[in-house]
mmCIF file of C-alpha atoms in Angstrom:
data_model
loop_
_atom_site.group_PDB
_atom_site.id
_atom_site.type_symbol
_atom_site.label_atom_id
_atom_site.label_comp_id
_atom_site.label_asym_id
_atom_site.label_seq_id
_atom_site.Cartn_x
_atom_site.Cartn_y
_atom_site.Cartn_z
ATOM 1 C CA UNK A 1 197.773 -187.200 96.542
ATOM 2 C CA UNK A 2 197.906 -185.861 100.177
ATOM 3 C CA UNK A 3 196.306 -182.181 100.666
ATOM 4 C CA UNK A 4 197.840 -181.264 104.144
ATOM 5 C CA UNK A 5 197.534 -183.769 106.189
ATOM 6 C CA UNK A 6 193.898 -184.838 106.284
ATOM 7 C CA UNK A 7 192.768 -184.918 102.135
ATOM 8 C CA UNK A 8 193.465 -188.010 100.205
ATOM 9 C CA UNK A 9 191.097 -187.137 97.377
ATOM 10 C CA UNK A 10 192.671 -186.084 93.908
ATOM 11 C CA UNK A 11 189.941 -185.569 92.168
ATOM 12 C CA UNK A 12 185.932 -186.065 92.356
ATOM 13 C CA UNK A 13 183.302 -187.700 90.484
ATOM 14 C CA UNK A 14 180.396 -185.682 89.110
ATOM 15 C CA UNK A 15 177.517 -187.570 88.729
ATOM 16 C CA UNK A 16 175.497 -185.393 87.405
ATOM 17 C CA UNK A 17 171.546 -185.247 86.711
ATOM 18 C CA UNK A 18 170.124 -188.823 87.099
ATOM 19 C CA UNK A 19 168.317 -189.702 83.897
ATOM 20 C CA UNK A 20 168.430 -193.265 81.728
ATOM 21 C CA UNK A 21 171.279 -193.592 79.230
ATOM 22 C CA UNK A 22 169.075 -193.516 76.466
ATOM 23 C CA UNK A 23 168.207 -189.783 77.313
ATOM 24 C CA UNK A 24 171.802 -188.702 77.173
ATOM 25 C CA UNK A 25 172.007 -187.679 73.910
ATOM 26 C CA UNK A 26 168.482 -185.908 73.887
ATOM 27 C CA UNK A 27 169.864 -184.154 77.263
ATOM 28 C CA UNK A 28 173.096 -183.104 75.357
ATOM 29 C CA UNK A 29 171.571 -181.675 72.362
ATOM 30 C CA UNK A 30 168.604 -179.658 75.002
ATOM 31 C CA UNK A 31 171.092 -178.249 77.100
ATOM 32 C CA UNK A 32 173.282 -177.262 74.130
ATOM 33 C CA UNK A 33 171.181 -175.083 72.859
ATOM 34 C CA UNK A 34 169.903 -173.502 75.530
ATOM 35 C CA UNK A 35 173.936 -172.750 76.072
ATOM 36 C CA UNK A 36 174.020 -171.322 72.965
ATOM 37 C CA UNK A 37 170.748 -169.292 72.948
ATOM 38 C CA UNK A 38 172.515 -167.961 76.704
ATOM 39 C CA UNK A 39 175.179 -166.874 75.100
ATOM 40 C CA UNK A 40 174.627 -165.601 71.577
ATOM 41 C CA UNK A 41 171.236 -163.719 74.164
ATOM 42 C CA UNK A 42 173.567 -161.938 76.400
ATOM 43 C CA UNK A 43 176.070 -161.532 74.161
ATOM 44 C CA UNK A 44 173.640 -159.483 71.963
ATOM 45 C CA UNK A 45 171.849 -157.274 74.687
ATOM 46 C CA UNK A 46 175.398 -156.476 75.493
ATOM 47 C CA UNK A 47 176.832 -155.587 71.645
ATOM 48 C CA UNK A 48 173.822 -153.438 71.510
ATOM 49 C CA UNK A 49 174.106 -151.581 74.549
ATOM 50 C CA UNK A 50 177.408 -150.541 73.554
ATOM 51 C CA UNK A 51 176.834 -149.793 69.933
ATOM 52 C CA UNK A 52 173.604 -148.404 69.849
ATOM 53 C CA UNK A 53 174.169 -144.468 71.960
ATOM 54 C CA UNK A 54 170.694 -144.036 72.971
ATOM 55 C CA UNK A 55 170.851 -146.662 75.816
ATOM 56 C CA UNK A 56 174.146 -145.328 77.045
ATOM 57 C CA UNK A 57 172.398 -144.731 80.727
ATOM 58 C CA UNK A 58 173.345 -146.217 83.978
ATOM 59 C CA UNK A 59 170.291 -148.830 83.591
ATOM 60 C CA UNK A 60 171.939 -150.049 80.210
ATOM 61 C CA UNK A 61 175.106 -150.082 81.819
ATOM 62 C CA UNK A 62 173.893 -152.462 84.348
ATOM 63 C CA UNK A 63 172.317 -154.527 82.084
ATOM 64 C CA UNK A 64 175.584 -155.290 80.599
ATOM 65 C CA UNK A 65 177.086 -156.603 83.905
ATOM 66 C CA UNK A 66 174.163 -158.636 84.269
ATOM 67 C CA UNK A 67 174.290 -160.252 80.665
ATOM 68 C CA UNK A 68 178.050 -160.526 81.495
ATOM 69 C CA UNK A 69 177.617 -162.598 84.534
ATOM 70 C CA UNK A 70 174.692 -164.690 83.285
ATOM 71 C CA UNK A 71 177.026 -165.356 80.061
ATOM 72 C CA UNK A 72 179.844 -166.540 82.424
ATOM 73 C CA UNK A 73 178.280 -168.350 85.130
ATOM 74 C CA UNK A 74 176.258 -170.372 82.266
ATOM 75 C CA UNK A 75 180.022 -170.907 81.218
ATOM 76 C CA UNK A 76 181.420 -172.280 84.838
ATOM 77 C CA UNK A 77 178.635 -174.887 84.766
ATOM 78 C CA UNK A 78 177.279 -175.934 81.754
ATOM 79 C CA UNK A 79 179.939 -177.244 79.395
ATOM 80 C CA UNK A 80 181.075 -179.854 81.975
ATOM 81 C CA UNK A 81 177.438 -180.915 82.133
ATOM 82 C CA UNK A 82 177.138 -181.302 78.616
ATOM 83 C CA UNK A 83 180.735 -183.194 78.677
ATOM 84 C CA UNK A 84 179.261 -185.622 81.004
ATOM 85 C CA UNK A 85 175.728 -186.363 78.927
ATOM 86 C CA UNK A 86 177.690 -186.996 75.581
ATOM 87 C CA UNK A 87 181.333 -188.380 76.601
ATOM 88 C CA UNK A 88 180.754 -189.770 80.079
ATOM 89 C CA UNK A 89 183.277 -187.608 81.181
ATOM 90 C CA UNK A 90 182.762 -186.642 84.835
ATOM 91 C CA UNK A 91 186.008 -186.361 86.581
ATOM 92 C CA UNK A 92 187.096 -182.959 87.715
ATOM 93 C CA UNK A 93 190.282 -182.522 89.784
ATOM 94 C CA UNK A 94 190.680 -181.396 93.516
ATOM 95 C CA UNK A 95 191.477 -177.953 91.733
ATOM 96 C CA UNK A 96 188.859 -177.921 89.070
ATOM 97 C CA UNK A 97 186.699 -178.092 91.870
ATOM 98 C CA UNK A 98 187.742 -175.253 93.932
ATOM 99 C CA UNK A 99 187.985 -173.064 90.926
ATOM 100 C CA UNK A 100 184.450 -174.407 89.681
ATOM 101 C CA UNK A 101 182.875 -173.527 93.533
ATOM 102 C CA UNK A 102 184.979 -170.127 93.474
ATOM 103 C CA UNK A 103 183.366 -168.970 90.369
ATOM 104 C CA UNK A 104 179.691 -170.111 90.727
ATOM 105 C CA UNK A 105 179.486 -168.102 94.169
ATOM 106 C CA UNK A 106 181.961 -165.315 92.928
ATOM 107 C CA UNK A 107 179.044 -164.521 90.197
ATOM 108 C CA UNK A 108 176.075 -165.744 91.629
ATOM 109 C CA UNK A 109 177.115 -163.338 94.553
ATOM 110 C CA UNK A 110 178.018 -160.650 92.079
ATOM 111 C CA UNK A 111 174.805 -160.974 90.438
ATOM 112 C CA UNK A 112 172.808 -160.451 94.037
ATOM 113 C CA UNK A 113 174.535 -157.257 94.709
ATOM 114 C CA UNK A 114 173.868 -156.263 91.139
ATOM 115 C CA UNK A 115 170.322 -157.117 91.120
ATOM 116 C CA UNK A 116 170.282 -154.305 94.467
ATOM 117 C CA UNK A 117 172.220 -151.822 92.617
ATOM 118 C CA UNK A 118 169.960 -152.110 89.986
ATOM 119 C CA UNK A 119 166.957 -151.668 91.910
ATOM 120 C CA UNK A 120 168.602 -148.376 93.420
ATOM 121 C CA UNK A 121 168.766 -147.130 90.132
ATOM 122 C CA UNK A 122 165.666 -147.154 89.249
ATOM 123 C CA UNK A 123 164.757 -146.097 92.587
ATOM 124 C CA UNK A 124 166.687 -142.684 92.102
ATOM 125 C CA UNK A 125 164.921 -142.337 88.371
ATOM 126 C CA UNK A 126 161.689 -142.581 89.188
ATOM 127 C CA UNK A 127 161.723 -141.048 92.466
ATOM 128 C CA UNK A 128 164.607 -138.595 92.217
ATOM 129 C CA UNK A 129 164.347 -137.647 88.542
ATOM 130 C CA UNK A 130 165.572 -133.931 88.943
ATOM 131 C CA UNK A 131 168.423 -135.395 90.925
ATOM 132 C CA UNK A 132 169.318 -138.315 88.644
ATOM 133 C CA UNK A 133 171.492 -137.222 86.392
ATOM 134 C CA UNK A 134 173.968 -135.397 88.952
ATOM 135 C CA UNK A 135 174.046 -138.665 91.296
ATOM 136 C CA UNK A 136 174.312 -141.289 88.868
ATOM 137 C CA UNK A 137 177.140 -140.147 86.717
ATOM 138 C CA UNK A 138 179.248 -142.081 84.733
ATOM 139 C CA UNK A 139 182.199 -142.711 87.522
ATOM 140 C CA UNK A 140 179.495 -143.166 89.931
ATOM 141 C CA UNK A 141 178.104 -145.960 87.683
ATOM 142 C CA UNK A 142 182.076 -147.444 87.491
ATOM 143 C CA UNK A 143 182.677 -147.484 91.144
ATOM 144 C CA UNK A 144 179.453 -148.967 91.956
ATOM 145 C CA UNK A 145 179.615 -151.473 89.146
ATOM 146 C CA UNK A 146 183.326 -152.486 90.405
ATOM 147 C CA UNK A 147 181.645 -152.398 94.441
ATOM 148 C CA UNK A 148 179.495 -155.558 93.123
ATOM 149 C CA UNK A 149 182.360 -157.525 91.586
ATOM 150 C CA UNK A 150 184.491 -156.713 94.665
ATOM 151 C CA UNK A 151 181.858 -157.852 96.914
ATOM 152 C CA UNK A 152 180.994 -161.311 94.659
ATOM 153 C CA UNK A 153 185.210 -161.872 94.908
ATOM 154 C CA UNK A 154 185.396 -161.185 98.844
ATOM 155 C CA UNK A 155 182.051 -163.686 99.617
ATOM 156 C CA UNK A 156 183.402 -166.238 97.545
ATOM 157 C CA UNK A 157 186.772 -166.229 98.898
ATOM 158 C CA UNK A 158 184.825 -166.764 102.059
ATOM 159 C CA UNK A 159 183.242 -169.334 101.293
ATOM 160 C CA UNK A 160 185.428 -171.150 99.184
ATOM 161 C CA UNK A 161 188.360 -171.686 101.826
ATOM 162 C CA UNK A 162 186.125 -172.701 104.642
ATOM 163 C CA UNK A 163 184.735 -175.031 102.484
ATOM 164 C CA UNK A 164 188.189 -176.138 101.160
ATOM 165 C CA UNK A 165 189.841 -176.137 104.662
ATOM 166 C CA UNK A 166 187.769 -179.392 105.520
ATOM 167 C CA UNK A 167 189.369 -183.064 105.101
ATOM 168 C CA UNK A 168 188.188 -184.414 101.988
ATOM 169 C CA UNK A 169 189.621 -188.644 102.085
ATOM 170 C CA UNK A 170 186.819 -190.176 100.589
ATOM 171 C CA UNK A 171 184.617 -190.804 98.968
ATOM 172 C CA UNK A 172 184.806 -188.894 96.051
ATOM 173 C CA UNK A 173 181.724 -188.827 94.492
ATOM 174 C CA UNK A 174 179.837 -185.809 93.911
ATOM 175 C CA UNK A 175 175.966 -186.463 93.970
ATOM 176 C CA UNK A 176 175.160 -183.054 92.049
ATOM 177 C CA UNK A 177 176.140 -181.900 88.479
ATOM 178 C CA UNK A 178 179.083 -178.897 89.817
ATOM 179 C CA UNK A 179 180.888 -178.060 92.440
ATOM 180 C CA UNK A 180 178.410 -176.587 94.906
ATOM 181 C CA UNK A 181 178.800 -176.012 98.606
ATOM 182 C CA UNK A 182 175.810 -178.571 100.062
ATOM 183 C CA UNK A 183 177.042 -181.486 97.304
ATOM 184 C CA UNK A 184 180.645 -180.817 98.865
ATOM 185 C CA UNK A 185 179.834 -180.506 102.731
ATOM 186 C CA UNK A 186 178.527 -184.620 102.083
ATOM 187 C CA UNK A 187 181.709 -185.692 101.361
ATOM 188 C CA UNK A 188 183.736 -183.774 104.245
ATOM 189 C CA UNK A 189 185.622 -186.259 106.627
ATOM 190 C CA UNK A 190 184.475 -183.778 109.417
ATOM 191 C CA UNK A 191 181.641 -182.393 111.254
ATOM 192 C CA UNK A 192 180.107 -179.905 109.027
ATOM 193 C CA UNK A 193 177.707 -178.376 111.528
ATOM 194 C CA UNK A 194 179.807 -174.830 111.831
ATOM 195 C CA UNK A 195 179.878 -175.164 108.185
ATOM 196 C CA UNK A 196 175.857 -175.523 107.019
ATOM 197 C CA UNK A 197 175.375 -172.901 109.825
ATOM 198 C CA UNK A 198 177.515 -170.275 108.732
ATOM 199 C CA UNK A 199 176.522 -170.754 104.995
ATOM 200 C CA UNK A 200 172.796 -170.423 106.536
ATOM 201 C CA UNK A 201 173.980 -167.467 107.955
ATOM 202 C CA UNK A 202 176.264 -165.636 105.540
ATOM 203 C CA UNK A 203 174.255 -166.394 102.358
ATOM 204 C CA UNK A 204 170.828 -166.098 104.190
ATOM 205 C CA UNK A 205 171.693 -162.827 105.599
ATOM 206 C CA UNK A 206 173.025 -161.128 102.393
ATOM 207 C CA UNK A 207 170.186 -162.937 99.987
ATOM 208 C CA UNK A 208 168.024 -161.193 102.560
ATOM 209 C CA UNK A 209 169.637 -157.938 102.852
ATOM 210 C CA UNK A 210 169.727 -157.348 99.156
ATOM 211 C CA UNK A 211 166.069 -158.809 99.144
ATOM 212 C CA UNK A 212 164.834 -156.521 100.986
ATOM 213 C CA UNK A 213 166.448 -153.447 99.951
ATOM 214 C CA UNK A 214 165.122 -154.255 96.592
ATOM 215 C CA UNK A 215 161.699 -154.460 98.344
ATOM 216 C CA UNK A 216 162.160 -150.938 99.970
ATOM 217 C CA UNK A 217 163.483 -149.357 96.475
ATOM 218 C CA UNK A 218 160.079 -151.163 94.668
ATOM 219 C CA UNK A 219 158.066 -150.164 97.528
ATOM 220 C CA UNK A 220 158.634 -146.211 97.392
ATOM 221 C CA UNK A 221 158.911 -146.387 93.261
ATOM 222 C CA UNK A 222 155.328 -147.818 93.483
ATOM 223 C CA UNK A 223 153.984 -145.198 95.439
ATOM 224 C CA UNK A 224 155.853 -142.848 93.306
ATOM 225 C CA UNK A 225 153.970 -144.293 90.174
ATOM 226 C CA UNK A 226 150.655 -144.189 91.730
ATOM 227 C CA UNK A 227 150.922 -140.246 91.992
ATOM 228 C CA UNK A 228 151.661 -139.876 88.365
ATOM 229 C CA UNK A 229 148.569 -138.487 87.234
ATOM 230 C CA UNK A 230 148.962 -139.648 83.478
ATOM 231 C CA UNK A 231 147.680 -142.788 82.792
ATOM 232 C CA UNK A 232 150.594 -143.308 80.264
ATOM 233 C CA UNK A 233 153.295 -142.257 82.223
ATOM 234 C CA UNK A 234 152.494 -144.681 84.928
ATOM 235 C CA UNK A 235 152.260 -147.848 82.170
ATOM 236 C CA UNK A 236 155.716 -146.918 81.444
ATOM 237 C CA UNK A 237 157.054 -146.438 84.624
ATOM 238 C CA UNK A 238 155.652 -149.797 85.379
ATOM 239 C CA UNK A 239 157.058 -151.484 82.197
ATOM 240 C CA UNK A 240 160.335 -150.192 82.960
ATOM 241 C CA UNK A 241 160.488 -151.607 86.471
ATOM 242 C CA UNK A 242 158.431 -155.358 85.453
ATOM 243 C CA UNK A 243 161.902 -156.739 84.173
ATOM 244 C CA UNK A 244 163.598 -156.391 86.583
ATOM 245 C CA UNK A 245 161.337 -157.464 88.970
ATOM 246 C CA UNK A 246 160.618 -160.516 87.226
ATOM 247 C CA UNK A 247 164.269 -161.342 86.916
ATOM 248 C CA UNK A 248 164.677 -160.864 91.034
ATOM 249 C CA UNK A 249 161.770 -163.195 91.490
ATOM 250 C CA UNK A 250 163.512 -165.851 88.796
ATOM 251 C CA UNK A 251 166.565 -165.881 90.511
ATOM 252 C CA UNK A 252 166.115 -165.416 94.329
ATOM 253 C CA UNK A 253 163.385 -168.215 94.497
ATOM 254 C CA UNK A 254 165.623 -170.915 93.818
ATOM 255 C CA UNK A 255 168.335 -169.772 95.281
ATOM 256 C CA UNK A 256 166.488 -169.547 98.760
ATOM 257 C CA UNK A 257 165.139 -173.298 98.280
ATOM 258 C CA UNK A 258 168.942 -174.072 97.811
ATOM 259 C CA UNK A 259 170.656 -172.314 100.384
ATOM 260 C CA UNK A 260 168.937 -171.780 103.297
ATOM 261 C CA UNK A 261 168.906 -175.446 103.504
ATOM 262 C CA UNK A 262 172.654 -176.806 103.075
ATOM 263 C CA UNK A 263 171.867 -179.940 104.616
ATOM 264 C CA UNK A 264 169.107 -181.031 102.208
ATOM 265 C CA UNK A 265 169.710 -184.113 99.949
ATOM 266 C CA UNK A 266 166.588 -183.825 98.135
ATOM 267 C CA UNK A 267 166.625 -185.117 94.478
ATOM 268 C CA UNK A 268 164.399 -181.792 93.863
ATOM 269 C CA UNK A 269 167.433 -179.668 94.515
ATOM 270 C CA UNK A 270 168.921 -180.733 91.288
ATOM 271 C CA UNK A 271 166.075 -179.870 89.608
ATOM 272 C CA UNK A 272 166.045 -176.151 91.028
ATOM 273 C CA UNK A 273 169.820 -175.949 89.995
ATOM 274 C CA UNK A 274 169.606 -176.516 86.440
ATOM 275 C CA UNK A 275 167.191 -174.071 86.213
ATOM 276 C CA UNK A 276 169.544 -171.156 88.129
ATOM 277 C CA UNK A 277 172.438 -172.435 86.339
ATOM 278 C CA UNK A 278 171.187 -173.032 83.101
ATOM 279 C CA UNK A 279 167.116 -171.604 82.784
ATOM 280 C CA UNK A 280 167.958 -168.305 84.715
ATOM 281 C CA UNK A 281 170.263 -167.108 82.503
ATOM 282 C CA UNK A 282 168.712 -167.853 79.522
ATOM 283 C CA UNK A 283 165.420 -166.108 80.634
ATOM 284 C CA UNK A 284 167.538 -162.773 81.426
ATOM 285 C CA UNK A 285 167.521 -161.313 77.737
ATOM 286 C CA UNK A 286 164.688 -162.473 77.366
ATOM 287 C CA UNK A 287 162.596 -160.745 79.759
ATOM 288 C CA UNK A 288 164.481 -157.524 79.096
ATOM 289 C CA UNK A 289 163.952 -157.509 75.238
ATOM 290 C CA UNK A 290 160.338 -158.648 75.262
ATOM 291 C CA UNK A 291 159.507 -155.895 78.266
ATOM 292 C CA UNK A 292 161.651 -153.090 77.567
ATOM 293 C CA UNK A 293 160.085 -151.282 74.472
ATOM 294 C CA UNK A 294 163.457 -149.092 74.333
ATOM 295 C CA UNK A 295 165.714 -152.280 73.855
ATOM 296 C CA UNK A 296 163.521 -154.157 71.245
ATOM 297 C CA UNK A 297 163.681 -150.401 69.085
ATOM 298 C CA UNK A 298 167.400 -150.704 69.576
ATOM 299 C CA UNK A 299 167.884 -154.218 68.556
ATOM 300 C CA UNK A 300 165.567 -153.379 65.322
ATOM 301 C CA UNK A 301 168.000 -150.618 64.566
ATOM 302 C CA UNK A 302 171.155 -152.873 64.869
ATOM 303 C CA UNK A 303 169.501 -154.788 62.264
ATOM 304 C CA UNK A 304 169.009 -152.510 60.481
ATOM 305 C CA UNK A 305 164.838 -151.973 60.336
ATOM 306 C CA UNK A 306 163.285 -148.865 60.911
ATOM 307 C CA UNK A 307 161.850 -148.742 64.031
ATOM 308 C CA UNK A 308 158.295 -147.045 63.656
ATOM 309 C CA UNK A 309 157.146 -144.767 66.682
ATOM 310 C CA UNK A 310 153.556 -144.953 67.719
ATOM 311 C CA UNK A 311 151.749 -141.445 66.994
#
């Protein structure tokens, strides 16, 4: 099938993880729960932010878009994987492709700008707590919410049609387990020099950006918590704030190791994708139920224990 008048290729061949056939099976039934655990995780942080009325905040709020995005970008990568460990079944057409590319950097993108917003919130609680409640407001919290899914959907466009707007004629095999930029700038019938640069360039500048305004935010809520003179009030204050930090530090790490080398072909890079693909998101509720004493009280009331307050 002729794309233009440069692309010959139809379709692509995943190969996916290299492991020995015996392991497929083992592989399949790993990965399948972990997607399930994802899932049925996020899917329960969210049903209980919006049932349970005392986490009705902005924090909770944005906890929600996370566990949203870590349910679906689980979704735009993993069941094709596990297709390919039990059925062998690693073709994925031309458009399959684009669509599978589009989405991982459409919430992977999303999920940056959340991880800032987030970090702004908290920023504003613990630092601004007289002023909180008049800046964060509920519409504030829906424009800003939609500002991050805006932003994911205008980067990934981006991205996704100067990737796309390359020849593709062969070959057609994809030495990664999705759709990813680096994996698809190896099989380009063109130089890809303007390409790995600007990806450098545009991801490494907004990974950074966001990076470091999370930095800033965590550096004045520190100081902030080292003048509270209870001893309590700053344990809490730093529970609040270790989630998320742990959850930046999960998913910026491998993401920088990816990205700001789009030339590598390393066999460690598969390695470091599974675990932002598939670990990552999985880790999410995780982190936020075991550290966040107000979520674990309000997934004991959703089922239905009494929660018993210390004295």
């Amino acid at each position: 099938m002729q794309r233009g008048n440069h692309t010959s290729v139809s379709h692509f061949i995943l190969v996916g993880l290299h492991h020995p056939p015996q392991l497929g099976t083992p592989l399949f039934l790993t990965f399948l729960v972990i997607y399930t655990l994802t899932v049925s995780g996020n899917g329960l942080i969210i049903l209980t932010v919006l049932v349970d009325t005392q986490l009705h905040r902005p924090m909770y709020w944005f906890l929600c878009h996370l566990s949203l995005l870590d349910m679906t970008i689980s979704s735009a990568i993993v069941p094709k994987m596990l297709a390919g460990f039990l059925l062998d079944s690693r073709i994925i057409s031309f458009g399959g492709c684009v669509i599978q590319l589009f989405s991982f950097h459409f919430l992977g993108c999303t999920e940056c700008f959340l991880y800032t917003l987030m970090a702004y919130d908290r920023f504003l609680a613990i630092c601004k707590p007289l002023h909180y409640a008049t800046i964060m407001t509920r519409s504030v919290c829906n424009y800003l919410a939609f500002g991050t899914w805006l932003g994911g959907t205008l980067h990934s466009l981006f991205q996704t049609s100067f990737i796309f707007r390359l020849p593709f004629c062969g070959p057609n095999q994809v030495d990664y387990f999705f759709c990813d930029i680096p994996a698809m700038l190896r099989l380009a019938c063109a130089d890809t020099t303007i390409n790995e640069l600007i990806t450098l360039v545009d991801i490494g500048f907004l990974a950074l950006t966001c990076f470091v305004l999370i930095l800033t935010s965590y550096g004045y809520i520190v100081a902030a918590i080292l003048r509270i003179r209870s001893a309590d009030g700053r344990r809490n204050a730093f529970a609040t704030c270790a989630a998320h930090l742990t959850v930046v530090i999960v998913y910026y790490v491998p993401c920088t190791f990816i990205y700001l080398r789009p030339g590598s072909q390393e066999p460690l890079d598969g390695v470091v994708a599974v675990f932002y693909t598939a670990i990552t998101p999985l880790l999410n509720p995780i982190i936020y139920t075991l550290r966040n004493k107000e979520m674990k009280a309000a997934l004991q009331r959703l089922g239905g224990r009494k929660v018993v307050k210390p004295h």
